[in-house]
Amino acid sequence: MTTEVGSETDVKKEPEKVPEAQHQTDPVQTDQPDKPADSDAQPVASAAQPEESRSAEPESPQEESSSPDPSSPPATGGQKKEKGISRFLPPWLKRQKSQSQDQASESAEQPQSLSPKEEEEESEPKAQPDGAGAAPNTEKTEEEKEEKQESRPEEVQLEENEKEEEKSVGSADTQPVREEKEAESEVKERKEEKKEEEQVIQQETSVLSPLRLNKKMKMVVCHVTLLDGSQFSCEVEKRAKGQYLFFEVCEHLNLIEKDYFGLSFKDNAEQRCWLDPTKEIKRQIRNSQWQFAFSVKFYPPDPSQLTEDITRYLLCLQLRQDIASGRLPCSFVTHALLGSYSLQAELGDYDPEEHRLDYISDLQFAPNQTKELEEKVVELHKSHRGMTPAQADAQFLENAKKLSMYGVDLHHAKDSEGVDIMLGVCANGLLIYKDRLRINRFAWPKILKISYKRSNFYIKIRPGEAEQFESTVGFKLPNHRAAKRVWKVCVEHHTFFRLMSPENPTKSKFLTLGSKFRYSGRTQAQTRQASSLIDRPAPYFQRTSSKRISRSLDGAPMVNVSDYSHAVDSALTAGAGENGPALDLNSDSKSKLRVQGENIYVRHSNLMLESTEVKPEVNGQPEFIEVVEETVVIEEVIKAKPRSPAPETPVTVETEVKEDRSLSSDSESEEEEAEYHAQTPSASISVQQIEEEPEEEQELIQQAPPSVVELQPITEAEPADSAPSAEEEQATAQPEEEECTDKDDAPNGHAPAAEAPPPLRAVEEEPPVVNGSVSRVEAELLPQVICCSEPPVVKTEMVTISDTFAAQKTEISTKEVPIVHTETKTITYEAAQLDGNGDGEPGVLMTAQTITSESLCTTTTTHITKTLKGGLSETRIEKRIVITGDSDIDHDQALAQAIKEAKEQHPDMSVTRVVVHKETELAEDED
Amino acid sequence: MMSAFGRFTHAVVRAVPRSLATEALRTGSLGELDLPRAQQEHELYVSVLKQRLGLEVLELPADEALPDCVFVEDAAVVCGDTALITRPGAESRRNETVAMKDALTKLGLNIVEMTDESATLDGGDVLFTGREFFVGLSKRTNQRGAEILADAFKDYAVSMVPVQGYLHLKSFCSMAGPDLIAIGSSEAAQKALKIMQQMSDHKYDKLTVPDDLAANCIYMNLPGKGDVLLHCTPEEFPESVKVFEKLKDHMLIPVSNHEKVKVDGALTCCSVLVCKSSV
């Protein structure tokens, strides 16, 4: 569907661009490049436009971008945005992209002078597979399109190329799905780094543009509070993604090393949330105002390793805020010292005539600023004579980074005994505080899994030397959102600081009902690598706080485009090479793990089940919660002969419609729970990060399997049901039913409930196979399913943390097992043709991707797998739709709709199987 | 804000009261304390600080009503320009802080007092590594005391370490250099070390000595002298001394603690070290 459109999109794009450009004529022109990226994120149409605009931009000189767009024609209007992008995009990158895309190469060059449209068009088909993931709503369609594209022989190659490119970008997701996401993120990066951006853009544009053409963009004004307190406003499309706005801001700030930063907003509960760059802004802020704050998200442990002074300056501003607000506690002496460096940076040398005592009275150095402190600040200021602003900032940071709470993101929580504690997420791991005391610490290498369920947050700890089983530590957060928030922050910090490249969500999870959230930006390693190649003259910027207003309006001086782009290119290139192998390793390791580590799986899955089905009563005041889940799985399988015009083949569309009805207050939230398996850095790639301890290797192995298994478990009790169905679909349906029933029965029984979950479902585990080299079919046939039928064998994992006395307090009490009544119905519709085809022979997995889109009450996960068997390539699309909501939902209608959509989207495919899983759960829950 | 670890300019000590021999608190039974020898031992200790190392030593007079007053470390925790006057866990020692507070006030430190009556803290339970504090939770120190310490030294992380089988955290460990923790070999000591390692973002080196008591040493970094380490004598712990002697770059000064150990005194117990920097 989309593929066809995609090729045509180029034309459409241009017109779209024009309107966008006009809209975008915000004060800050430079920001525009970011917008395109954001647009990608936006629903299909919107996403396409930004990209288009980018492409258009290249045509117009970058310099033009600096000048107001209005002057330029509509196409040029896009240039504003383009300008930014074009600057960043180095010729190299463009070329590479083009190569990958084959035809696209031209497009790469375009950014600066060529007409992007043409190039984009060419590249689009290839790019599409990757780009599709971006738009949530449209994702499905996009995905489908992508799938189709992928099925084409050429597409495969393209994907590979793209992958490489992506890697280079730093997003480093090899899988197509990731690529898509990455593509979006990349788009942002592209602004800086054209190569990646171009590819993505092209892809996106191809897919999205057709849709967008006719749409009129609704623009919204976003207000962003910058670190110096000034306000930055810009217009964005109503459906723009977070990254678009973020790039606008970074452009405005002239910030290249932007991966340490992010945008935050306050939700309805006045809680500060990070804006997810890959999702639509509107859906994240919901009913809140379009008011954001630009701030540091990842505090670099060693600021001296930042490349540019402007980055350090922004970090200083953040820390001054943190200190003045009390978030970053420090002693009197430190307050004075840091304050004096701030003065030196902003005012220069102490001048006895100009600087009277009151010259600092307007500035805040501490939460409770005393005259004594001010005097001390002045005294120290005098001693910094001769220090340049950059030096003063550096000294400021050298001292600030040593503060124990530097870069620690605190979250209120309670331990298993209901005692108030604080969870501190930082670069090295998770810190547990009671009052001001550190009572425990879990370094990332010690953490196997991070998950949340309802308002509980769990970490699974690697067993100690003498221990045989993992232990799980649970914390009670004030509410579900808080639990999810801390989980997200953990996932992001772990990825950013510990991995070489972001984890590919697709691979790790097959069918997952929980949150598929993953950090998709660059990791610290990647951003360091990229920034090491920055080769622009130090950008000019004003430090003086008094000039804030003018500064924000003036905008930063333009960056030397050519230099910058080159740097980026090289960086990207380098990165790509490194990332590539890593990815492969991952998949391999996973598959191996899976084979070898069944026990581990079982254990994990049990845990997973536990969390889902058995609501751990960490602190629980038991409540009765009724949960009704309905899952519809539609599997689409497309079989096409390689490189032939793809004769239609049986398509199995799995659509799982899952309905989750919970009476609990949590029901509002989109995802009830999610898990994240910490990957060891080594797994991801670089040996560098691998820690000294030999354990890690083992960990990797172990981890890999868990990731697969656990990920699935994430879906957990509810999802679990659906997951199995999906898998079964591929192989054979029979096992599913059994599993379901088993599951239902199993729900609780085991006393050690906290950790010993109900029996695992082999099915869940299987999905990982998809990613591996082994064909799904085989996996499906495996007896694993049988495991499901086994009685709820509880592998009891004792939650024991004996290492630290402190840990004891955080243990989950395993004594009481919540009572959960679960009713499960599973209905399976199968087309006759079905599986006969593929099951038998092992195929070669060519590609696999997972695309997830979420809306308030539905989550759609689409898995696209391409396998090569004999001379046939088979593409399977499995969709799982989870409908979460109140009982009002008409399941039948939802199912019919899902099937209908599947057929519409893939007219040349056939629906081979539909599984509806409905689960009603009555459980005791604490909230 | 954080000067070089181990840099000291002043030391506060207190003379040995006659009551030490008879009335001092003790956890073990290492025999009768020989008062003259203890006094001689202490004089030697002070002279090392004064003559050998050139510190400015503030000597407080003994108070017969405070038999344990020679162990000044428990009365105050000094870090940078701030001195936390503790609330010792043993009630009989509470008044030791009075003289200490006066002395530290004279030195121009910012004084923070522990007024909360539910809090107890002995300085012997406080291990400052230069990067963070570890506070032993012992019979003498409770969590509230640790919290107040954390409040007094906001720049640093304060982690709690349960202490079992010993009077204080520093009964079996201490800093033997920057990022170097001297630790005893006993199970309790090793367990405590593990906890400290887990709680810290920093990786410390460790110097394991066979005897727990020998792990209490005094590290200084003095201008013109470099790394200085006061440690046990070969007469007391011959095997442990061999370990210290592997520290080639340190100026090693064996200091006898033969008598004071009988009343749970260790090397670090007998002085409060202060760095009066130009800041």
Short mmCIF file of N, CA and C in Angstrom, two decimals, chain A residues 142-275:
data_model
loop_
_atom_site.label_atom_id
_atom_site.label_comp_id
_atom_site.label_asym_id
_atom_site.label_seq_id
_atom_site.Cartn_x
_atom_site.Cartn_y
_atom_site.Cartn_z
N GLU A 142 2.03 1.84 7.80
CA GLU A 142 3.40 2.03 7.37
C GLU A 142 4.15 0.73 7.46
N GLU A 143 3.92 0.11 8.55
CA GLU A 143 4.63 -1.13 8.76
C GLU A 143 4.32 -2.09 7.65
N GLU A 144 3.09 -2.16 7.40
CA GLU A 144 2.68 -3.07 6.35
C GLU A 144 3.40 -2.73 5.06
N LYS A 145 3.36 -1.48 4.81
CA LYS A 145 4.02 -1.03 3.60
C LYS A 145 5.46 -1.48 3.62
N GLU A 146 6.02 -1.23 4.71
CA GLU A 146 7.42 -1.59 4.86
C GLU A 146 7.62 -3.05 4.58
N GLU A 147 6.74 -3.77 5.17
CA GLU A 147 6.87 -5.20 5.01
C GLU A 147 6.91 -5.56 3.55
N LYS A 148 5.98 -5.00 2.89
CA LYS A 148 5.91 -5.29 1.47
C LYS A 148 7.23 -4.94 0.81
N GLN A 149 7.65 -3.80 1.15
CA GLN A 149 8.89 -3.34 0.55
C GLN A 149 10.00 -4.31 0.86
N GLU A 150 10.01 -4.67 2.08
CA GLU A 150 11.07 -5.58 2.50
C GLU A 150 11.05 -6.85 1.70
N SER A 151 9.87 -7.28 1.46
CA SER A 151 9.72 -8.53 0.75
C SER A 151 10.47 -8.46 -0.58
N ARG A 152 10.50 -7.31 -1.13
CA ARG A 152 11.24 -7.17 -2.37
C ARG A 152 12.71 -7.46 -2.11
N PRO A 153 13.28 -8.11 -3.07
CA PRO A 153 14.68 -8.51 -2.89
C PRO A 153 15.56 -7.28 -2.62
N GLU A 154 15.33 -6.30 -3.37
CA GLU A 154 16.16 -5.10 -3.27
C GLU A 154 16.05 -4.50 -1.88
N GLU A 155 14.92 -4.57 -1.43
CA GLU A 155 14.67 -3.96 -0.13
C GLU A 155 15.60 -4.50 0.92
N VAL A 156 15.80 -5.74 0.84
CA VAL A 156 16.67 -6.35 1.84
C VAL A 156 18.00 -5.65 1.88
N GLN A 157 18.53 -5.51 0.73
CA GLN A 157 19.83 -4.85 0.66
C GLN A 157 19.74 -3.47 1.26
N LEU A 158 18.71 -2.84 0.88
CA LEU A 158 18.53 -1.50 1.37
C LEU A 158 18.56 -1.49 2.88
N GLU A 159 17.84 -2.37 3.40
CA GLU A 159 17.75 -2.42 4.85
C GLU A 159 19.12 -2.53 5.46
N GLU A 160 19.87 -3.39 4.86
CA GLU A 160 21.20 -3.57 5.41
C GLU A 160 21.95 -2.26 5.39
N ASN A 161 21.85 -1.65 4.25
CA ASN A 161 22.56 -0.39 4.14
C ASN A 161 22.08 0.57 5.20
N GLU A 162 20.84 0.61 5.27
CA GLU A 162 20.26 1.52 6.25
C GLU A 162 20.76 1.20 7.64
N LYS A 163 20.77 -0.05 7.86
CA LYS A 163 21.22 -0.46 9.18
C LYS A 163 22.59 0.10 9.45
N GLU A 164 23.41 -0.08 8.51
CA GLU A 164 24.76 0.42 8.70
C GLU A 164 24.74 1.89 8.99
N GLU A 165 23.99 2.53 8.19
CA GLU A 165 23.91 3.97 8.36
C GLU A 165 23.43 4.30 9.74
N GLU A 166 22.42 3.63 10.07
CA GLU A 166 21.85 3.89 11.39
C GLU A 166 22.89 3.70 12.45
N LYS A 167 23.55 2.65 12.30
CA LYS A 167 24.58 2.37 13.28
C LYS A 167 25.51 3.56 13.39
N SER A 168 25.88 3.97 12.25
CA SER A 168 26.80 5.09 12.24
C SER A 168 26.20 6.25 12.99
N VAL A 169 24.96 6.41 12.79
CA VAL A 169 24.31 7.52 13.44
C VAL A 169 24.46 7.45 14.92
N GLY A 170 24.44 6.25 15.38
CA GLY A 170 24.53 6.17 16.83
C GLY A 170 23.28 5.52 17.36
N SER A 171 22.26 5.59 16.63
CA SER A 171 21.07 4.91 17.09
C SER A 171 21.37 3.43 17.07
N ALA A 172 22.09 3.07 16.06
CA ALA A 172 22.65 1.73 16.04
C ALA A 172 21.65 0.61 16.16
N ASP A 173 20.49 0.80 15.73
CA ASP A 173 19.61 -0.35 15.74
C ASP A 173 19.71 -1.05 14.42
N THR A 174 20.02 -2.27 14.48
CA THR A 174 20.15 -2.99 13.24
C THR A 174 18.82 -3.41 12.69
N GLN A 175 17.96 -3.69 13.55
CA GLN A 175 16.71 -4.22 13.07
C GLN A 175 15.94 -3.14 12.36
N PRO A 176 15.18 -3.60 11.44
CA PRO A 176 14.40 -2.65 10.65
C PRO A 176 13.51 -1.81 11.53
N VAL A 177 12.87 -2.44 12.42
CA VAL A 177 11.96 -1.70 13.26
C VAL A 177 12.69 -0.59 13.94
N ARG A 178 13.74 -0.97 14.54
CA ARG A 178 14.52 0.04 15.22
C ARG A 178 14.90 1.13 14.25
N GLU A 179 15.24 0.63 13.13
CA GLU A 179 15.67 1.59 12.14
C GLU A 179 14.62 2.65 11.98
N GLU A 180 13.45 2.20 11.95
CA GLU A 180 12.39 3.15 11.77
C GLU A 180 12.43 4.18 12.88
N LYS A 181 12.43 3.63 14.05
CA LYS A 181 12.47 4.54 15.19
C LYS A 181 13.71 5.39 15.11
N GLU A 182 14.75 4.70 14.86
CA GLU A 182 16.01 5.38 14.76
C GLU A 182 15.95 6.45 13.70
N ALA A 183 15.32 6.01 12.67
CA ALA A 183 15.24 6.93 11.56
C ALA A 183 14.68 8.24 12.06
N GLU A 184 13.70 8.13 12.84
CA GLU A 184 13.11 9.34 13.36
C GLU A 184 14.12 10.10 14.19
N SER A 185 14.68 9.33 15.08
CA SER A 185 15.66 9.97 15.94
C SER A 185 16.80 10.49 15.07
N GLU A 186 17.12 9.67 14.15
CA GLU A 186 18.20 10.04 13.26
C GLU A 186 17.88 11.33 12.55
N VAL A 187 16.66 11.41 12.19
CA VAL A 187 16.27 12.61 11.49
C VAL A 187 16.74 13.80 12.28
N LYS A 188 16.49 13.69 13.51
CA LYS A 188 16.94 14.78 14.37
C LYS A 188 18.43 14.95 14.21
N GLU A 189 19.05 13.84 14.35
CA GLU A 189 20.50 13.86 14.28
C GLU A 189 20.94 14.36 12.92
N ARG A 190 20.20 13.98 11.99
CA ARG A 190 20.57 14.34 10.63
C ARG A 190 20.70 15.83 10.48
N LYS A 191 19.81 16.44 11.10
CA LYS A 191 19.93 17.88 11.01
C LYS A 191 21.37 18.21 11.22
N GLU A 192 21.86 17.51 12.19
CA GLU A 192 23.28 17.69 12.42
C GLU A 192 24.05 16.83 11.44
N GLU A 193 23.57 15.65 11.35
CA GLU A 193 24.27 14.71 10.52
C GLU A 193 23.38 14.35 9.35
N LYS A 194 23.70 14.88 8.27
CA LYS A 194 22.78 14.76 7.16
C LYS A 194 22.58 13.35 6.69
N LYS A 195 23.60 12.59 6.74
CA LYS A 195 23.49 11.25 6.17
C LYS A 195 22.28 10.54 6.71
N GLU A 196 22.33 10.39 7.96
CA GLU A 196 21.28 9.62 8.58
C GLU A 196 19.94 10.26 8.31
N GLU A 197 19.95 11.50 8.52
CA GLU A 197 18.70 12.22 8.39
C GLU A 197 18.11 12.01 7.01
N GLU A 198 18.95 12.14 6.08
CA GLU A 198 18.44 12.03 4.72
C GLU A 198 17.75 10.70 4.51
N GLN A 199 18.44 9.70 4.95
CA GLN A 199 17.87 8.39 4.72
C GLN A 199 16.51 8.30 5.36
N VAL A 200 16.55 8.64 6.58
CA VAL A 200 15.31 8.54 7.32
C VAL A 200 14.25 9.38 6.67
N ILE A 201 14.65 10.56 6.43
CA ILE A 201 13.68 11.48 5.87
C ILE A 201 13.09 10.92 4.61
N GLN A 202 13.96 10.47 3.83
CA GLN A 202 13.49 9.95 2.57
C GLN A 202 12.49 8.85 2.80
N GLN A 203 12.91 8.00 3.67
CA GLN A 203 12.04 6.88 3.97
C GLN A 203 10.71 7.38 4.46
N GLU A 204 10.82 8.19 5.41
CA GLU A 204 9.61 8.68 6.02
C GLU A 204 8.76 9.42 5.01
N THR A 205 9.44 10.25 4.31
CA THR A 205 8.70 11.05 3.36
C THR A 205 7.96 10.17 2.38
N SER A 206 8.67 9.20 1.95
CA SER A 206 8.05 8.35 0.95
C SER A 206 6.78 7.75 1.52
N VAL A 207 6.93 7.31 2.71
CA VAL A 207 5.76 6.68 3.31
C VAL A 207 4.70 7.70 3.67
N LEU A 208 5.15 8.69 4.32
CA LEU A 208 4.21 9.60 4.92
C LEU A 208 3.65 10.64 3.95
N SER A 209 4.49 11.04 3.08
CA SER A 209 4.13 12.20 2.29
C SER A 209 2.75 12.11 1.66
N PRO A 210 2.42 10.99 1.13
CA PRO A 210 1.14 10.93 0.41
C PRO A 210 0.01 11.35 1.33
N LEU A 211 0.08 10.86 2.49
CA LEU A 211 -0.99 11.15 3.42
C LEU A 211 -1.04 12.63 3.72
N ARG A 212 0.11 13.15 3.91
CA ARG A 212 0.20 14.53 4.37
C ARG A 212 -0.32 15.53 3.36
N LEU A 213 -0.15 15.16 2.16
CA LEU A 213 -0.36 16.14 1.12
C LEU A 213 -1.59 16.99 1.36
N ASN A 214 -2.63 16.27 1.58
CA ASN A 214 -3.88 17.01 1.64
C ASN A 214 -4.16 17.61 3.00
N LYS A 215 -3.44 17.16 3.94
CA LYS A 215 -3.77 17.61 5.30
C LYS A 215 -3.27 19.02 5.55
N LYS A 216 -4.06 19.71 6.25
CA LYS A 216 -3.60 21.02 6.70
C LYS A 216 -3.05 20.87 8.10
N MET A 217 -1.89 21.41 8.25
CA MET A 217 -1.26 21.25 9.55
C MET A 217 -1.85 22.23 10.54
N LYS A 218 -2.22 21.69 11.65
CA LYS A 218 -2.63 22.58 12.72
C LYS A 218 -1.38 22.91 13.53
N MET A 219 -1.15 24.15 13.69
CA MET A 219 0.07 24.54 14.38
C MET A 219 -0.23 24.94 15.82
N VAL A 220 0.72 24.62 16.65
CA VAL A 220 0.58 24.97 18.05
C VAL A 220 1.86 25.69 18.47
N VAL A 221 1.69 26.65 19.32
CA VAL A 221 2.87 27.35 19.81
C VAL A 221 3.38 26.68 21.08
N CYS A 222 4.63 26.31 21.03
CA CYS A 222 5.26 25.69 22.20
C CYS A 222 6.11 26.72 22.92
N HIS A 223 6.02 26.72 24.20
CA HIS A 223 6.85 27.61 25.00
C HIS A 223 7.87 26.76 25.75
N VAL A 224 9.09 27.10 25.54
CA VAL A 224 10.15 26.33 26.19
C VAL A 224 10.97 27.24 27.09
N THR A 225 11.06 26.86 28.32
CA THR A 225 11.91 27.61 29.24
C THR A 225 13.32 27.08 29.13
N LEU A 226 14.21 27.98 28.79
CA LEU A 226 15.60 27.56 28.61
C LEU A 226 16.33 27.63 29.95
N LEU A 227 17.53 27.13 29.92
CA LEU A 227 18.28 27.02 31.18
C LEU A 227 18.66 28.36 31.78
N ASP A 228 18.73 29.37 30.95
CA ASP A 228 19.05 30.68 31.51
C ASP A 228 17.78 31.40 31.95
N GLY A 229 16.68 30.71 31.90
CA GLY A 229 15.44 31.31 32.37
C GLY A 229 14.65 31.99 31.28
N SER A 230 15.23 32.16 30.14
CA SER A 230 14.52 32.83 29.06
C SER A 230 13.51 31.87 28.43
N GLN A 231 12.60 32.47 27.69
CA GLN A 231 11.57 31.69 27.04
C GLN A 231 11.86 31.59 25.55
N PHE A 232 11.63 30.44 25.04
CA PHE A 232 11.75 30.25 23.61
C PHE A 232 10.42 29.71 23.10
N SER A 233 9.92 30.35 22.10
CA SER A 233 8.64 29.91 21.57
C SER A 233 8.80 29.50 20.12
N CYS A 234 8.10 28.47 19.76
CA CYS A 234 8.11 28.13 18.35
C CYS A 234 6.84 27.38 18.02
N GLU A 235 6.48 27.45 16.79
CA GLU A 235 5.29 26.76 16.35
C GLU A 235 5.65 25.37 15.88
N VAL A 236 4.83 24.46 16.24
CA VAL A 236 5.03 23.11 15.73
C VAL A 236 3.68 22.59 15.28
N GLU A 237 3.76 21.61 14.45
CA GLU A 237 2.51 20.97 14.07
C GLU A 237 1.91 20.32 15.30
N LYS A 238 0.65 20.29 15.28
CA LYS A 238 -0.03 19.75 16.45
C LYS A 238 0.38 18.31 16.71
N ARG A 239 0.70 17.63 15.64
CA ARG A 239 1.04 16.23 15.82
C ARG A 239 2.54 15.99 15.75
N ALA A 240 3.28 17.03 15.91
CA ALA A 240 4.72 16.89 15.84
C ALA A 240 5.22 16.01 16.97
N LYS A 241 6.31 15.37 16.70
CA LYS A 241 6.91 14.54 17.73
C LYS A 241 7.83 15.38 18.60
N GLY A 242 8.16 14.79 19.71
CA GLY A 242 8.99 15.51 20.66
C GLY A 242 10.32 15.96 20.08
N GLN A 243 10.86 15.12 19.25
CA GLN A 243 12.18 15.44 18.73
C GLN A 243 12.18 16.70 17.88
N TYR A 244 11.07 16.93 17.25
CA TYR A 244 11.01 18.12 16.41
C TYR A 244 11.24 19.37 17.25
N LEU A 245 10.49 19.45 18.30
CA LEU A 245 10.62 20.60 19.18
C LEU A 245 12.01 20.65 19.80
N PHE A 246 12.49 19.49 20.18
CA PHE A 246 13.81 19.44 20.81
C PHE A 246 14.89 19.95 19.87
N PHE A 247 14.78 19.56 18.63
CA PHE A 247 15.78 20.02 17.69
C PHE A 247 15.67 21.51 17.42
N GLU A 248 14.46 21.96 17.43
CA GLU A 248 14.27 23.40 17.28
C GLU A 248 15.01 24.15 18.39
N VAL A 249 14.84 23.64 19.56
CA VAL A 249 15.47 24.30 20.71
C VAL A 249 16.99 24.22 20.62
N CYS A 250 17.47 23.06 20.28
CA CYS A 250 18.92 22.89 20.19
C CYS A 250 19.50 23.78 19.10
N GLU A 251 18.76 23.89 18.05
CA GLU A 251 19.21 24.74 16.97
C GLU A 251 19.28 26.17 17.46
N HIS A 252 18.26 26.53 18.17
CA HIS A 252 18.21 27.89 18.71
C HIS A 252 19.40 28.13 19.63
N LEU A 253 19.73 27.14 20.39
CA LEU A 253 20.83 27.29 21.35
C LEU A 253 22.19 27.09 20.69
N ASN A 254 22.16 26.64 19.46
CA ASN A 254 23.41 26.35 18.76
C ASN A 254 24.15 25.21 19.45
N LEU A 255 23.40 24.28 19.91
CA LEU A 255 23.96 23.18 20.69
C LEU A 255 24.10 21.93 19.82
N ILE A 256 25.29 21.41 19.81
CA ILE A 256 25.53 20.19 19.05
C ILE A 256 25.51 18.97 19.95
N GLU A 257 26.17 19.09 21.08
CA GLU A 257 26.20 17.94 22.00
C GLU A 257 24.89 17.90 22.78
N LYS A 258 23.86 17.57 22.08
CA LYS A 258 22.55 17.72 22.69
C LYS A 258 22.02 16.46 23.34
N ASP A 259 22.76 15.39 23.19
CA ASP A 259 22.24 14.13 23.70
C ASP A 259 22.13 14.07 25.21
N TYR A 260 22.81 15.00 25.86
CA TYR A 260 22.73 15.03 27.32
C TYR A 260 21.49 15.77 27.79
N PHE A 261 20.79 16.36 26.86
CA PHE A 261 19.68 17.22 27.24
C PHE A 261 18.34 16.64 26.82
N GLY A 262 17.31 17.27 27.31
CA GLY A 262 15.98 16.83 26.95
C GLY A 262 14.97 17.91 27.27
N LEU A 263 13.76 17.65 26.86
CA LEU A 263 12.67 18.56 27.18
C LEU A 263 11.76 17.87 28.19
N SER A 264 11.32 18.64 29.12
CA SER A 264 10.40 18.07 30.09
C SER A 264 9.15 18.92 30.18
N PHE A 265 8.14 18.32 30.72
CA PHE A 265 6.89 19.05 30.91
C PHE A 265 6.25 18.55 32.20
N LYS A 266 5.30 19.30 32.64
CA LYS A 266 4.62 18.87 33.86
C LYS A 266 3.27 18.29 33.50
N ASP A 267 3.04 17.11 34.01
CA ASP A 267 1.76 16.48 33.71
C ASP A 267 0.68 17.05 34.62
N ASN A 268 -0.47 16.46 34.49
CA ASN A 268 -1.61 17.00 35.24
C ASN A 268 -1.38 16.97 36.74
N ALA A 269 -0.55 16.05 37.15
CA ALA A 269 -0.27 15.93 38.57
C ALA A 269 0.93 16.77 38.98
N GLU A 270 1.32 17.64 38.07
CA GLU A 270 2.45 18.53 38.36
C GLU A 270 3.76 17.76 38.49
N GLN A 271 3.78 16.59 37.93
CA GLN A 271 5.01 15.82 37.96
C GLN A 271 5.80 16.10 36.69
N ARG A 272 7.08 16.21 36.85
CA ARG A 272 7.90 16.50 35.71
C ARG A 272 8.16 15.23 34.90
N CYS A 273 7.85 15.29 33.63
CA CYS A 273 8.04 14.13 32.77
C CYS A 273 8.93 14.51 31.60
N TRP A 274 9.68 13.55 31.16
CA TRP A 274 10.51 13.80 29.98
C TRP A 274 9.68 13.61 28.72
N LEU A 275 9.87 14.49 27.82
CA LEU A 275 9.18 14.39 26.54
C LEU A 275 9.88 13.33 25.70
#
